XYZ file of C-alpha atoms in Angstrom:
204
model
C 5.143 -55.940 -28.699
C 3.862 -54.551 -32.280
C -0.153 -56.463 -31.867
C 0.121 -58.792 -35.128
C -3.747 -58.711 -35.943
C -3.792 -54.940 -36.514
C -4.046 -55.097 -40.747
C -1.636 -52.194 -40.660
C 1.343 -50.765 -38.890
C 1.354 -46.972 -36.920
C 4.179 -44.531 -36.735
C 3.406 -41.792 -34.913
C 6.102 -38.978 -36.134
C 6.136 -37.101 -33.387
C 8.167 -36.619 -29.790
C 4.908 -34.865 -28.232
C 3.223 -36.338 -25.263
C -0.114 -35.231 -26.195
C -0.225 -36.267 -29.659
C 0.886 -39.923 -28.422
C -2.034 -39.963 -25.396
C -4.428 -39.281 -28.646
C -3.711 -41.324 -30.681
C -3.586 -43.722 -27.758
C -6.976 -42.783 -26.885
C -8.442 -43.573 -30.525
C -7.456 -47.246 -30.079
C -4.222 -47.079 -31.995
C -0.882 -49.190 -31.213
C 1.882 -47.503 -32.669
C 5.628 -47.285 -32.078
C 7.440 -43.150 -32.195
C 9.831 -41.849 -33.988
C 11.019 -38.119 -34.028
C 12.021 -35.775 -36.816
C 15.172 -33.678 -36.964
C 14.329 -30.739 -38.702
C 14.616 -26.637 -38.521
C 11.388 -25.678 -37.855
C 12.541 -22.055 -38.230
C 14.127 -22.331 -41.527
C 10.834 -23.139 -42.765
C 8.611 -19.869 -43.637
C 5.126 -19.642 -45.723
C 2.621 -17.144 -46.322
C -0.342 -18.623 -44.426
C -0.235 -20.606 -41.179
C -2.272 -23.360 -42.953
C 0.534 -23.492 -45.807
C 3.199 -23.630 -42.453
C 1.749 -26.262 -40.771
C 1.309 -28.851 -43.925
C 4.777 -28.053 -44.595
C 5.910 -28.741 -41.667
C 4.217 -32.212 -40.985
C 5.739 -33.048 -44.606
C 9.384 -32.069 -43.285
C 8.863 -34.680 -40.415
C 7.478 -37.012 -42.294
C 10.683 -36.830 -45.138
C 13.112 -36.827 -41.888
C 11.560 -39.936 -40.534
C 11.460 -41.536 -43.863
C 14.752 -40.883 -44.425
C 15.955 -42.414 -41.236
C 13.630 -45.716 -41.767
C 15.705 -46.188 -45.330
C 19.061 -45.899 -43.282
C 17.629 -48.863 -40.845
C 18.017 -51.853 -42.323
C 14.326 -53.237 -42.247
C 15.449 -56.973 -40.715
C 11.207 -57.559 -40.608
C 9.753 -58.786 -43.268
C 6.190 -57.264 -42.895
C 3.697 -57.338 -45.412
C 1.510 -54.923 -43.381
C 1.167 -51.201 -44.838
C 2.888 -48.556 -42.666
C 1.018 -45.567 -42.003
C 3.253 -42.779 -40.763
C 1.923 -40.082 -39.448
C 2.703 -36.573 -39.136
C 1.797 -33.196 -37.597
C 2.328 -29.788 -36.409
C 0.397 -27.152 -34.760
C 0.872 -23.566 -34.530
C -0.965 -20.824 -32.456
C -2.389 -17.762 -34.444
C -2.669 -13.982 -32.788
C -4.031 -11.167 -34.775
C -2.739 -12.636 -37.598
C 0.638 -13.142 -36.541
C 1.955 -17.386 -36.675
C 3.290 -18.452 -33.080
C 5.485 -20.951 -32.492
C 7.211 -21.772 -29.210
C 8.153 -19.220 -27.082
C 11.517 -18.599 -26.467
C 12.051 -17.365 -23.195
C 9.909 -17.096 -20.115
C 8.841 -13.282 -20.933
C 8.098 -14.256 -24.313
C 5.301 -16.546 -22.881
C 4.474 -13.804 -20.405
C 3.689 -11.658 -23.385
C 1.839 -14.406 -25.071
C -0.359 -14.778 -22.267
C -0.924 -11.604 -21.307
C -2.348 -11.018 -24.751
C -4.681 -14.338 -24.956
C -6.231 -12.728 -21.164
C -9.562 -11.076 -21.988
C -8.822 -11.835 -25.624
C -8.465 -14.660 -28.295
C -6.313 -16.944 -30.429
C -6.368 -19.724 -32.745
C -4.715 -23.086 -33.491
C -3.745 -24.757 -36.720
C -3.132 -28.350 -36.915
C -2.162 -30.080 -39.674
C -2.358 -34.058 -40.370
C -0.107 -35.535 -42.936
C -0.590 -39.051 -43.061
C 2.170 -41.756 -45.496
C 1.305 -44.911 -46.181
C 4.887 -45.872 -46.995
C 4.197 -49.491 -48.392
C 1.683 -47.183 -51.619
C 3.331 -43.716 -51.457
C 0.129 -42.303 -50.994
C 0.408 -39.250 -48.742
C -2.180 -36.491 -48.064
C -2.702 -33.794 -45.169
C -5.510 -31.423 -44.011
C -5.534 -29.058 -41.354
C -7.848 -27.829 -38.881
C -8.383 -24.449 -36.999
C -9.807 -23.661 -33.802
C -10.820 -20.500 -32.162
C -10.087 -19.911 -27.978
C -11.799 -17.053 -26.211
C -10.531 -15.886 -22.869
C -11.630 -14.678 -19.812
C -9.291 -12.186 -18.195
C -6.283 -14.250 -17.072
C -5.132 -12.823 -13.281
C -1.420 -11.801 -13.569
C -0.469 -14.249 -10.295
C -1.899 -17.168 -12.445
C -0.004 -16.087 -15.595
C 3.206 -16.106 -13.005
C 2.569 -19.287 -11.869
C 1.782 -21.037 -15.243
C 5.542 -19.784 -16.326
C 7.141 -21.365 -13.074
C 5.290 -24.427 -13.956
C 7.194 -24.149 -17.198
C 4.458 -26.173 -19.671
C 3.634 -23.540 -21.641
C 7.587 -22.518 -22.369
C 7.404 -25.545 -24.367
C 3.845 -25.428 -26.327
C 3.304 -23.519 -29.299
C 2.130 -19.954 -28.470
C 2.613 -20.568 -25.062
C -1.466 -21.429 -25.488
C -2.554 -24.596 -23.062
C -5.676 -25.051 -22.344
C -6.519 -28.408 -20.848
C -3.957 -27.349 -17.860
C -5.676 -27.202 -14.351
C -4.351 -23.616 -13.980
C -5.604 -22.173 -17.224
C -8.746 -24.245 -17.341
C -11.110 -21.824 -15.413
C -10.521 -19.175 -17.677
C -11.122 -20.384 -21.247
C -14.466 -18.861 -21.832
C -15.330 -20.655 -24.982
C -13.395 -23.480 -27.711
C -14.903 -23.361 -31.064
C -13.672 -26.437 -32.329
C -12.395 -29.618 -30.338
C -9.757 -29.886 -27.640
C -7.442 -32.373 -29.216
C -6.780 -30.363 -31.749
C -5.931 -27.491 -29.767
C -3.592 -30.257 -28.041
C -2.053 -31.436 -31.964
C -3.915 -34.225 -33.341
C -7.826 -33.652 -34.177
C -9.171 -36.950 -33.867
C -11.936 -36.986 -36.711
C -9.408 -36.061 -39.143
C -6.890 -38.101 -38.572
C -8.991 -40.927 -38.500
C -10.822 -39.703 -41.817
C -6.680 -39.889 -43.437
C -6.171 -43.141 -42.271
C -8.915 -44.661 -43.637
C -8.130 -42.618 -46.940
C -4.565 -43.749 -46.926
C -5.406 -47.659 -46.543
């Protein structure tokens, strides 16, 4: 049931679990939709340039598919979509998902004693203006040495095989050894609250 006194609409563009318990959390209803698109065919210099264009490939996928359904409700409400992506950053290098288990074994063993970074981007449409803008955000994880037996039984739990990087670090397991977040948490998890918020607003 879409909650008629909201003055706008939410589409969250995105299939992930976390993203949708944040934007839960901020107080949002909003219905999901997911983008089809190549992630790997997609290459820029910086992973700030990579993650914007990324949220704006999900965002033309899912506004492709909402002109192919035939919009029966007449709803005079704006529609915000929004849109985002997150990769993991290591020495320099952009990580996305890993893509076996001793990918994310590598991954791992690398963040243990060491760091990484995130890089979120926001890209929020309001499809009823065509105004669209995004902004990303970057956080820096330090680690405490990660014990090999915990790093074995983080890849039988099989999370991080599907999270960028291979980098959670909200999960029980991984928890006691994150030594220090500079920045926030959801935005390590894909959707920084404060800026999403702050393109909403902006977008209305």
């Amino acid at each position: 049931m879409q909650d008629k006194t909201s003055p706008f609409k939410v589409i969250l563009g995105s299939s992930s679990i976390a993203r949708r318990k944040i934007l839960a959390e901020m107080g949002y209803e909003f219905t999901l939709m997911s983008a089809d698109i190549d992630e790997k065919g997609i290459r820029k210099e910086t992973p700030e340039e990579l993650v914007i264009a990324l949220a704006e490939a999900k965002a033309d996928s899912i506004l492709s598919k909402l002109q192919t359904i035939n919009n029966q409700e007449k709803d005079e409400r704006p529609i915000i979509l929004i849109a985002a992506d997150t990769v993991v950053v290591y020495e320099g290098a952009v990580r996305e998902k890993p893509a076996n288990e001793k990918e994310a074994r590598e991954y791992i063993k690398g963040y243990s004693g060491g760091h990484a970074a995130t890089v979120g981007s926001v890209l929020v449409t309001n499809l009823k203006t065509g105004f669209r803008k995004g902004e990303w955000d970057r956080v820096e994880i330090y680690f405490h040495e990660i014990p090999d037996e915990v790093i074995e039984k983080l890849i039988e739990e099989g999370t991080v095989l599907h999270v960028a990087g291979g980098l959670i670090i909200e999960h029980p397991l991984i928890k006691p050894y994150v030594k220090q977040v500079v920045g926030t948490t959801d935005s390590v998890m894909g959707l920084p609250k404060a800026l999403t918020e702050k393109l909403i607003k902006e977008a209305l």
